XYZ file of C-alpha atoms in Angstrom:
641
model
C 114.442 137.676 102.814
C 116.715 137.673 105.480
C 119.428 135.063 106.182
C 116.750 133.286 109.181
C 114.288 133.437 107.395
C 115.729 131.502 103.958
C 117.271 129.131 106.230
C 113.860 128.422 107.299
C 112.131 128.611 103.476
C 111.013 124.749 103.031
C 109.573 125.849 99.267
C 108.750 121.572 97.750
C 106.613 120.971 101.298
C 105.162 125.046 100.765
C 104.268 123.471 97.413
C 103.050 120.593 98.030
C 100.589 122.187 100.899
C 98.889 124.992 98.211
C 98.498 122.209 95.883
C 96.000 120.628 98.928
C 94.613 123.740 99.999
C 93.512 124.588 96.491
C 91.492 121.380 96.023
C 88.279 121.413 96.496
C 87.952 117.639 97.801
C 90.671 119.130 100.969
C 87.819 120.458 102.864
C 85.306 117.867 101.549
C 87.393 114.499 103.361
C 88.126 117.319 106.307
C 84.279 117.316 106.617
C 83.571 114.379 106.203
C 86.460 112.819 108.252
C 84.964 115.580 111.172
C 81.004 114.096 110.538
C 82.725 110.415 111.007
C 85.320 111.305 113.958
C 81.963 113.339 115.690
C 79.112 110.845 114.778
C 81.560 107.129 116.106
C 82.713 108.759 118.867
C 79.230 109.844 120.483
C 77.219 106.682 119.442
C 79.420 104.788 120.977
C 79.429 106.101 124.562
C 75.630 106.638 124.550
C 75.716 102.511 123.085
C 78.501 102.636 126.068
C 76.402 104.904 128.776
C 72.960 103.174 127.904
C 71.548 107.330 127.396
C 72.425 111.186 128.046
C 71.306 111.583 132.108
C 73.152 114.459 133.639
C 74.032 113.178 136.594
C 74.989 109.131 134.593
C 77.323 110.491 132.541
C 79.209 112.840 135.301
C 82.907 111.648 135.982
C 82.505 108.966 132.100
C 84.588 111.569 130.452
C 87.182 107.985 130.204
C 84.529 106.543 127.631
C 84.665 109.368 124.887
C 89.083 109.378 125.041
C 88.865 105.720 124.503
C 86.948 105.812 121.551
C 88.045 108.800 120.158
C 91.768 107.414 121.221
C 90.743 104.037 118.932
C 89.328 105.588 115.995
C 92.285 108.472 115.219
C 94.877 105.250 115.076
C 92.294 103.262 112.652
C 92.202 106.746 110.339
C 96.575 106.641 110.381
C 96.847 103.027 110.176
C 93.964 103.163 107.210
C 93.909 106.802 105.686
C 98.447 107.844 105.503
C 100.030 104.693 103.598
C 96.966 105.626 100.868
C 97.995 109.559 100.775
C 101.395 108.941 101.434
C 102.838 106.292 99.100
C 102.293 108.094 96.144
C 103.846 111.056 96.868
C 107.629 109.643 94.828
C 105.961 106.944 92.496
C 103.388 110.460 91.213
C 107.120 112.170 90.072
C 108.357 109.175 89.011
C 105.147 108.847 86.793
C 105.619 111.242 85.264
C 108.804 112.378 84.505
C 109.785 114.862 86.772
C 111.725 113.241 89.886
C 114.513 114.036 87.646
C 113.728 117.524 86.868
C 112.938 117.253 91.350
C 116.748 115.484 91.648
C 118.435 118.676 89.838
C 117.393 121.926 91.756
C 119.304 123.060 94.628
C 117.246 120.296 97.089
C 118.998 117.309 98.609
C 117.728 113.991 99.236
C 117.259 114.638 102.900
C 115.041 117.844 101.934
C 113.221 115.659 99.722
C 112.211 113.047 101.772
C 111.791 114.670 104.752
C 109.819 117.553 103.115
C 107.415 114.670 101.028
C 106.717 113.282 104.254
C 105.007 116.275 105.836
C 103.612 117.181 103.166
C 101.632 114.212 104.241
C 101.954 114.678 108.110
C 100.856 118.168 108.605
C 97.325 117.509 106.965
C 97.163 114.115 108.726
C 97.549 116.383 111.763
C 95.124 118.517 111.173
C 92.399 115.897 110.988
C 93.803 114.875 114.353
C 93.123 118.606 115.717
C 89.653 118.537 115.217
C 89.104 115.480 118.030
C 90.570 118.659 120.227
C 86.752 119.432 121.321
C 85.538 116.006 122.297
C 88.503 115.938 123.743
C 87.379 119.016 125.814
C 83.824 117.586 126.420
C 85.674 113.775 127.685
C 88.017 115.882 129.675
C 85.691 118.544 131.475
C 83.050 115.351 132.335
C 85.458 114.247 134.208
C 87.728 110.829 134.639
C 90.576 112.174 131.645
C 93.734 113.432 133.225
C 95.736 116.339 131.000
C 98.752 113.773 131.532
C 96.425 110.764 129.677
C 96.098 113.463 126.471
C 100.029 113.667 126.578
C 100.250 110.469 126.511
C 97.465 109.773 123.743
C 99.370 113.056 121.765
C 102.931 111.663 121.486
C 101.715 107.702 120.007
C 99.794 109.717 117.574
C 102.871 111.446 116.632
C 105.072 108.565 116.562
C 102.311 106.031 114.594
C 102.203 108.843 111.930
C 106.279 108.880 112.168
C 105.999 105.566 111.371
C 103.323 104.935 108.839
C 104.351 107.768 107.182
C 108.053 106.842 106.878
C 107.148 103.611 105.618
C 105.503 104.432 103.004
C 107.516 106.768 101.362
C 110.099 104.119 101.428
C 107.313 102.111 99.389
C 107.305 105.249 97.331
C 110.965 105.811 96.909
C 111.063 101.824 95.870
C 108.809 100.524 93.512
C 107.847 102.395 90.506
C 104.116 102.977 90.063
C 101.748 104.263 92.689
C 99.795 101.231 92.471
C 102.955 98.509 93.466
C 103.722 101.178 96.066
C 100.056 101.663 97.119
C 99.336 97.347 97.872
C 103.414 97.092 99.835
C 102.011 99.529 102.432
C 99.574 97.816 103.171
C 100.567 95.015 102.579
C 104.193 95.149 103.698
C 103.302 97.030 106.389
C 101.357 94.750 107.655
C 104.157 92.072 107.595
C 106.787 94.777 108.624
C 104.474 95.172 111.837
C 104.493 90.871 112.402
C 108.320 90.862 111.384
C 109.501 93.513 113.698
C 107.407 92.332 117.145
C 108.840 88.601 116.127
C 112.478 89.320 115.772
C 112.513 92.047 118.366
C 111.175 89.251 120.433
C 113.940 86.422 119.657
C 116.498 88.599 119.471
C 116.760 92.276 121.404
C 113.934 91.306 123.957
C 116.439 91.112 126.665
C 118.738 94.201 125.726
C 116.010 95.704 125.389
C 115.250 95.265 128.628
C 117.713 95.597 130.303
C 118.234 99.575 128.923
C 114.252 100.093 129.698
C 115.179 98.692 133.349
C 116.232 101.631 134.941
C 113.828 104.720 132.915
C 110.249 102.528 133.778
C 108.342 102.395 136.119
C 107.784 99.488 138.552
C 103.915 98.562 136.957
C 105.353 99.573 133.380
C 108.162 96.921 134.308
C 106.218 94.615 135.633
C 103.273 94.713 132.478
C 105.684 94.800 129.813
C 107.825 92.090 130.746
C 106.830 89.457 132.933
C 103.286 88.816 130.486
C 101.166 90.490 132.442
C 100.222 91.922 129.057
C 97.043 90.552 127.384
C 99.827 90.814 123.768
C 103.752 89.760 124.029
C 105.934 92.461 124.768
C 107.466 93.096 120.900
C 103.925 93.607 119.603
C 103.039 95.937 122.477
C 106.185 97.634 121.683
C 105.580 97.242 117.359
C 101.525 98.417 117.103
C 100.883 101.576 119.313
C 97.201 101.676 119.793
C 98.428 99.059 122.864
C 100.941 101.529 124.101
C 98.267 103.828 125.557
C 97.734 102.952 128.887
C 98.526 99.616 129.278
C 96.493 98.567 126.126
C 93.308 99.974 127.492
C 92.246 101.565 124.468
C 92.281 97.698 122.568
C 90.851 96.201 125.522
C 88.208 98.666 126.174
C 86.761 98.223 122.917
C 86.451 94.687 123.221
C 84.553 95.272 125.606
C 87.369 94.173 128.474
C 87.328 97.535 130.766
C 89.578 96.835 133.841
C 91.128 99.493 136.112
C 93.503 102.128 134.276
C 97.028 100.693 133.924
C 99.303 103.459 136.001
C 101.847 104.656 133.344
C 103.806 107.935 133.662
C 104.503 110.100 130.387
C 108.179 109.004 130.833
C 106.603 104.896 130.457
C 104.460 105.767 127.456
C 108.218 107.653 125.382
C 110.117 104.774 126.620
C 107.987 102.731 125.006
C 107.867 104.524 121.544
C 111.488 104.203 121.180
C 111.098 101.060 118.899
C 108.509 102.648 116.757
C 110.565 106.205 116.373
C 113.644 103.503 115.524
C 111.539 101.676 112.675
C 110.307 105.320 110.785
C 114.066 106.295 111.156
C 115.450 102.904 109.744
C 112.426 103.066 107.157
C 113.619 107.302 106.668
C 117.412 106.469 106.761
C 116.660 103.503 103.774
C 114.211 106.283 101.547
C 116.718 108.321 101.293
C 119.570 105.624 100.325
C 117.290 104.372 97.863
C 116.207 107.358 96.151
C 119.446 107.837 93.418
C 119.141 104.198 92.642
C 115.699 103.739 92.005
C 114.975 107.391 90.641
C 115.222 106.061 86.972
C 114.149 102.216 87.610
C 112.985 100.867 84.200
C 109.449 98.990 83.879
C 110.592 95.751 85.648
C 107.514 93.247 86.754
C 109.300 90.976 89.620
C 106.667 88.293 89.392
C 107.245 88.401 85.642
C 110.696 87.838 86.480
C 110.156 84.997 88.757
C 107.870 82.988 85.625
C 110.358 83.798 82.766
C 113.080 81.777 85.245
C 110.809 79.002 86.189
C 110.667 79.253 82.742
C 114.208 78.175 81.946
C 114.622 76.214 84.368
C 111.386 73.651 83.386
C 112.378 73.938 79.590
C 115.788 72.396 81.060
C 114.620 70.436 83.439
C 113.089 69.249 80.425
C 115.010 68.417 78.159
C 116.204 64.802 79.413
C 116.298 61.514 77.637
C 112.742 60.541 79.157
C 110.638 63.457 77.870
C 113.159 64.647 75.351
C 111.337 68.296 74.909
C 108.258 67.555 74.373
C 105.565 70.316 75.011
C 102.201 69.612 75.320
C 100.943 73.074 74.586
C 102.828 75.521 72.042
C 102.197 79.713 72.118
C 102.902 81.790 69.547
C 102.368 85.307 69.435
C 101.951 86.491 65.930
C 101.005 89.994 64.213
C 96.891 90.779 64.775
C 94.499 90.852 61.706
C 92.101 92.098 63.978
C 91.185 93.933 67.163
C 94.692 95.327 67.781
C 93.710 97.223 71.362
C 92.475 93.439 72.528
C 95.927 91.482 71.283
C 97.927 94.225 73.101
C 95.915 93.367 76.143
C 96.285 90.266 76.003
C 99.233 89.078 74.452
C 101.821 92.056 74.586
C 100.997 92.596 78.266
C 102.609 91.033 81.740
C 101.074 87.786 82.692
C 98.738 88.179 79.944
C 100.022 84.468 77.888
C 98.031 81.532 79.269
C 101.329 80.173 81.282
C 101.468 83.123 83.376
C 97.818 82.927 83.956
C 98.005 79.845 85.322
C 100.835 80.358 87.412
C 98.982 83.138 88.903
C 96.314 81.516 89.329
C 97.463 78.708 91.647
C 99.680 81.889 93.250
C 95.389 82.195 94.534
C 93.947 78.724 94.419
C 97.113 77.451 96.394
C 96.590 79.498 99.574
C 93.060 79.711 99.269
C 92.817 74.829 99.225
C 95.381 75.500 102.077
C 93.145 77.265 104.024
C 90.367 75.338 103.690
C 91.856 71.968 104.668
C 92.894 73.938 107.684
C 91.466 71.536 110.352
C 88.633 72.621 112.414
C 87.768 72.223 116.297
C 83.495 71.440 117.779
C 83.236 75.448 118.711
C 83.643 76.721 115.394
C 82.450 73.750 112.597
C 79.152 75.716 113.281
C 80.598 79.160 113.304
C 81.290 81.890 110.604
C 84.236 81.751 111.668
C 85.451 77.863 110.000
C 87.984 77.379 107.617
C 84.979 77.938 104.806
C 83.946 81.231 105.211
C 87.586 82.637 106.166
C 89.159 81.398 102.915
C 85.906 82.747 101.183
C 86.224 86.498 102.961
C 90.206 86.384 101.682
C 89.591 85.758 97.966
C 86.931 88.137 97.818
C 89.302 91.019 99.087
C 92.294 89.756 96.712
C 89.760 90.082 93.572
C 88.140 92.899 95.014
C 91.838 94.192 94.845
C 93.026 92.917 92.290
C 90.245 94.135 89.518
C 90.467 97.510 91.166
C 93.609 98.055 90.478
C 94.072 96.671 86.889
C 90.655 97.924 85.967
C 91.977 102.204 87.384
C 94.975 101.202 85.513
C 93.499 100.835 81.664
C 93.991 104.957 81.108
C 95.892 105.414 84.351
C 98.830 103.601 83.055
C 98.759 105.031 79.542
C 98.440 108.681 81.017
C 101.306 107.647 83.679
C 103.616 105.999 79.709
C 102.757 108.759 77.852
C 100.919 106.102 75.060
C 97.011 107.998 75.487
C 97.409 110.187 72.410
C 98.968 107.241 70.670
C 96.226 104.645 71.471
C 93.809 107.722 70.808
C 94.980 107.717 67.372
C 94.155 104.487 66.735
C 91.327 104.263 63.674
C 88.199 102.999 66.184
C 85.439 104.642 68.025
C 86.100 105.128 71.606
C 83.303 102.475 72.420
C 85.870 99.852 70.602
C 88.495 100.864 72.088
C 87.142 100.407 75.792
C 85.755 97.354 75.150
C 88.822 95.655 73.414
C 90.834 97.197 76.711
C 88.656 95.710 79.089
C 89.886 91.839 77.098
C 92.424 91.853 79.946
C 90.149 92.775 82.825
C 87.576 89.759 81.484
C 90.045 86.896 81.123
C 91.402 87.996 84.493
C 87.673 87.874 85.872
C 87.741 84.319 84.352
C 90.938 83.135 85.536
C 89.545 84.188 89.048
C 85.928 81.708 88.932
C 88.202 78.583 89.096
C 88.793 79.488 92.823
C 85.959 81.164 93.574
C 84.439 77.760 92.549
C 86.336 76.267 94.435
C 85.887 77.784 97.452
C 81.637 77.746 96.838
C 81.825 73.781 96.491
C 83.092 73.562 99.245
C 80.710 76.221 101.333
C 78.317 73.313 99.540
C 79.387 70.425 100.644
C 80.115 72.163 103.793
C 76.807 73.328 104.445
C 75.657 69.823 103.175
C 77.680 67.789 106.164
C 77.830 70.009 109.142
C 73.818 70.008 108.394
C 72.624 74.207 109.192
C 69.616 73.372 110.916
C 71.878 72.353 113.908
C 72.984 75.693 114.259
C 69.361 77.437 112.753
C 66.880 75.392 114.002
C 64.746 77.646 111.266
C 66.589 76.956 108.540
C 66.634 73.210 105.502
C 70.692 71.892 104.982
C 68.809 72.276 101.544
C 67.135 75.407 101.938
C 71.219 77.155 102.756
C 72.142 74.310 99.780
C 70.075 76.652 97.342
C 70.248 80.210 99.047
C 74.571 79.286 99.058
C 74.636 78.156 95.420
C 72.059 81.081 94.344
C 74.228 83.478 96.097
C 77.446 82.389 94.441
C 76.937 82.751 91.423
C 74.806 85.544 91.160
C 77.877 87.771 93.194
C 80.351 85.884 90.941
C 78.969 86.808 88.493
C 78.233 90.218 88.764
C 79.937 91.563 91.742
C 83.201 91.499 89.955
C 82.496 93.375 86.423
C 81.255 95.841 88.117
C 84.073 96.500 90.441
C 85.885 96.624 87.555
C 83.574 99.257 85.218
C 83.818 101.330 88.325
C 87.306 101.426 88.757
C 87.615 102.323 84.996
C 84.683 104.733 85.721
C 87.307 106.118 88.786
C 90.433 105.737 86.748
C 88.807 107.651 83.427
C 87.481 111.054 85.984
C 90.610 111.310 88.221
C 94.271 112.652 87.240
C 96.046 109.493 88.506
C 96.167 105.996 89.721
C 96.297 106.443 93.407
C 93.416 108.181 93.550
C 91.498 105.907 91.907
C 92.657 102.925 93.385
C 91.572 104.736 96.409
C 88.386 106.119 95.762
C 87.337 102.588 94.470
C 88.036 100.692 97.144
C 86.977 103.669 99.931
C 82.807 103.626 98.756
C 83.587 99.699 97.883
C 84.194 99.305 101.953
C 81.379 101.994 102.423
C 78.964 100.020 101.062
C 80.018 96.423 102.745
C 80.660 98.883 106.327
C 77.696 101.413 106.057
C 74.633 99.788 105.556
C 74.759 97.293 108.966
C 76.453 100.026 110.913
C 73.254 102.371 110.356
C 70.841 99.262 110.976
C 72.392 98.046 114.424
C 72.092 101.885 115.482
C 68.947 101.963 114.497
C 68.086 98.418 116.019
C 70.569 97.589 118.270
C 68.024 94.178 119.100
C 69.280 90.198 117.790
C 65.927 89.911 115.523
C 65.377 92.868 113.350
C 61.625 94.439 111.547
C 61.775 93.693 107.986
C 62.009 97.088 107.358
C 66.178 96.882 109.344
C 66.555 93.705 107.310
C 66.478 95.415 103.835
C 68.836 98.624 105.255
C 70.869 95.410 105.989
C 70.490 93.156 102.769
C 72.322 96.776 101.113
C 75.818 95.976 101.632
C 77.478 93.136 99.940
C 79.113 91.900 102.984
C 75.586 90.947 104.718
C 74.851 89.498 101.275
C 77.930 86.935 101.331
C 77.712 85.527 104.817
C 73.485 85.767 105.520
C 71.473 82.906 106.527
C 67.975 81.997 104.724
C 66.383 81.540 108.597
C 63.157 83.676 106.949
C 61.111 83.883 103.508
C 61.819 87.801 103.358
C 65.877 86.827 103.108
C 64.998 85.186 99.483
C 63.499 88.557 98.428
C 65.904 90.669 100.016
C 68.886 88.870 98.190
C 66.935 88.708 94.690
C 66.627 92.501 94.972
C 69.731 92.879 96.015
C 71.318 91.469 92.554
C 68.414 93.234 91.074
C 69.785 96.460 91.691
C 73.767 95.053 91.488
C 72.763 93.996 87.672
C 71.676 97.886 87.144
C 74.310 99.312 88.215
C 76.559 97.490 86.502
C 74.565 98.125 83.102
C 74.339 101.475 84.393
C 78.454 102.014 84.967
C 78.955 100.223 81.411
C 77.022 102.475 79.723
C 78.450 105.187 81.505
C 82.115 104.674 80.839
C 81.817 103.793 77.426
C 79.598 107.232 77.519
C 82.129 109.450 78.903
C 85.648 107.936 77.326
C 86.130 110.473 74.687
C 84.649 113.212 76.491
C 87.250 112.661 79.511
C 90.184 112.075 76.881
C 90.033 114.540 74.966
C 88.684 112.218 71.601
C 86.117 113.086 68.726
C 84.388 110.595 67.133
C 82.758 112.450 64.104
C 79.464 112.996 65.838
C 80.780 116.318 67.581
C 81.973 119.039 65.810
C 84.518 122.156 67.492
C 82.422 124.918 66.877
C 85.667 126.800 65.410
C 86.483 123.818 63.563
C 82.338 124.323 61.883
C 83.115 127.141 60.485
C 86.578 126.812 59.048
C 85.179 126.074 54.888
C 86.007 122.579 53.126
C 88.532 123.058 51.145
C 86.608 121.630 48.514
C 84.685 124.883 48.925
C 83.907 126.933 45.138
C 84.948 130.188 46.869
C 87.134 132.624 44.523
C 90.469 132.718 46.892
C 89.808 128.253 47.578
C 90.184 128.349 43.801
C 93.178 130.554 42.802
C 94.866 128.926 45.823
C 94.527 125.753 44.190
C 95.333 126.947 40.831
C 98.982 128.147 42.061
C 99.464 124.628 44.026
C 99.112 123.000 40.622
C 101.381 125.081 38.393
C 103.803 124.857 41.431
C 103.992 121.258 40.804
C 103.329 121.567 37.225
C 106.155 123.395 37.022
C 108.332 121.072 39.782
C 107.758 117.813 37.595
C 109.076 119.242 34.284
C 111.968 120.680 35.963
C 112.881 116.953 37.427
C 112.150 115.400 33.795
C 114.628 117.623 32.386
C 117.237 116.576 34.558
């Protein structure tokens, strides 16, 4: 290898890309992404255009360009954090990050090669859109500069999202924590950077960019010509392209094209590139400091601090340190794994679960009591329904992370072999491991009871017959009550067993969480999209409604305006019940096989051919006699001494 080639050698990037290319799922995901991208783009174009008449589609290539650009940004924001958040936490969980830091690779090299090992696959996904861009360009309405601007903003957005995900992976110890932070903190950071810009840096940035921006771009960005404030535009990639053209067009507000030069587009992405550079620099700073961080539950430390504060406040002349419920944790007589999951795990005790309940219950109650206006009082965007959706998203995320980590955390902590040596059957081990999840589900019953009780009161007060004349308030209340009981009873354990099933089959918890949440999202969104594509009319036929009711999202927001909805509701939950039982039995059946445990029911062929030590073969009798003679000699010599 020559000196020039040696300087360009990227061993870590090469290793990551080779490992990805050797996996079958890489090509399956790429094919599915291409199918979804092409199908959605063509379907949106057909609906906007109203047909495929050869004369009508001439000059309409911009609609393909807008739909394709919007979907590409959605793919980056949805998939890139999940792909990137585990690149360093996986090394920490396998205890290989220390070995990686001992190599000749510097921290900057590790950060950049890990980052580009995820940007290269997402770039290959984006390149799948080139044929569609070519079709849009050939139809007319799209210029070469538009493609250049879209490509540049996509690159800047991918760098921003990937860099922040790398920062989360460098800071957090576990993949699950990094996964949550990449999405939740990522959205907060975009909003926070926009607010910080508006309050501090807007005048300075306007003055610096005044000689670079064109007059129309400057007027649109800084003189309130945009739909969003300038801080939101500069922090959010889709809002930059051609004056918020992508978002406005997808919302159904086609308008005249904003004149934006390539230089305008480059200048507007400078804050995005700045946040990406800051994230990479901060990830480099914390890589060594957080490489060997011990298990540290920030929420648990906060709760312990509250314990010390309340204990100190309780020791006064009035209360004199009285404790109403005193918890004692002793050694278990039975069910040791259940005891470990409910007593020794973080947030396993009653007082911590109660405080976790307060963290969920308080904002939900605040949202339920949020005032509303006359327009939204009859809609499905009233606070009662928004709070329900937020609670379901939080509950699905919490249950998925906890269920996928039942076995994934044991593997990462290298304690799975110890667990498997427990003298219990595999089925009993799984049932006891689920004790913590059942307690979490029971804790979630309280906020769910709150939101659904509020919904029942809301339905009776709003009088659903005003909004849906064919539905009486009594019918709506009964429908809401049955739906609430069945959904909470069946959805939560089904999500738990599906997450546990994926945690058994996947090598890392990141893959299990990603697959679990992706499947849940697809099950909720695909049936209504398919039904809408087949029959877009306001009143669909019977069979289209049946397709819609496959989705839990449709079931949770449905109003029983026809008697058939009751049948679909019962059939839906009957199917969910069968799925729940099948997942539970399936998970119990494949546990021993996936973890490499033998309960004694199946014997290995090699071990079956080995003779038993109690057999009467002459060779084994001679061995036992020699061992017995040696033991007698040792005992005699011990008595003499």
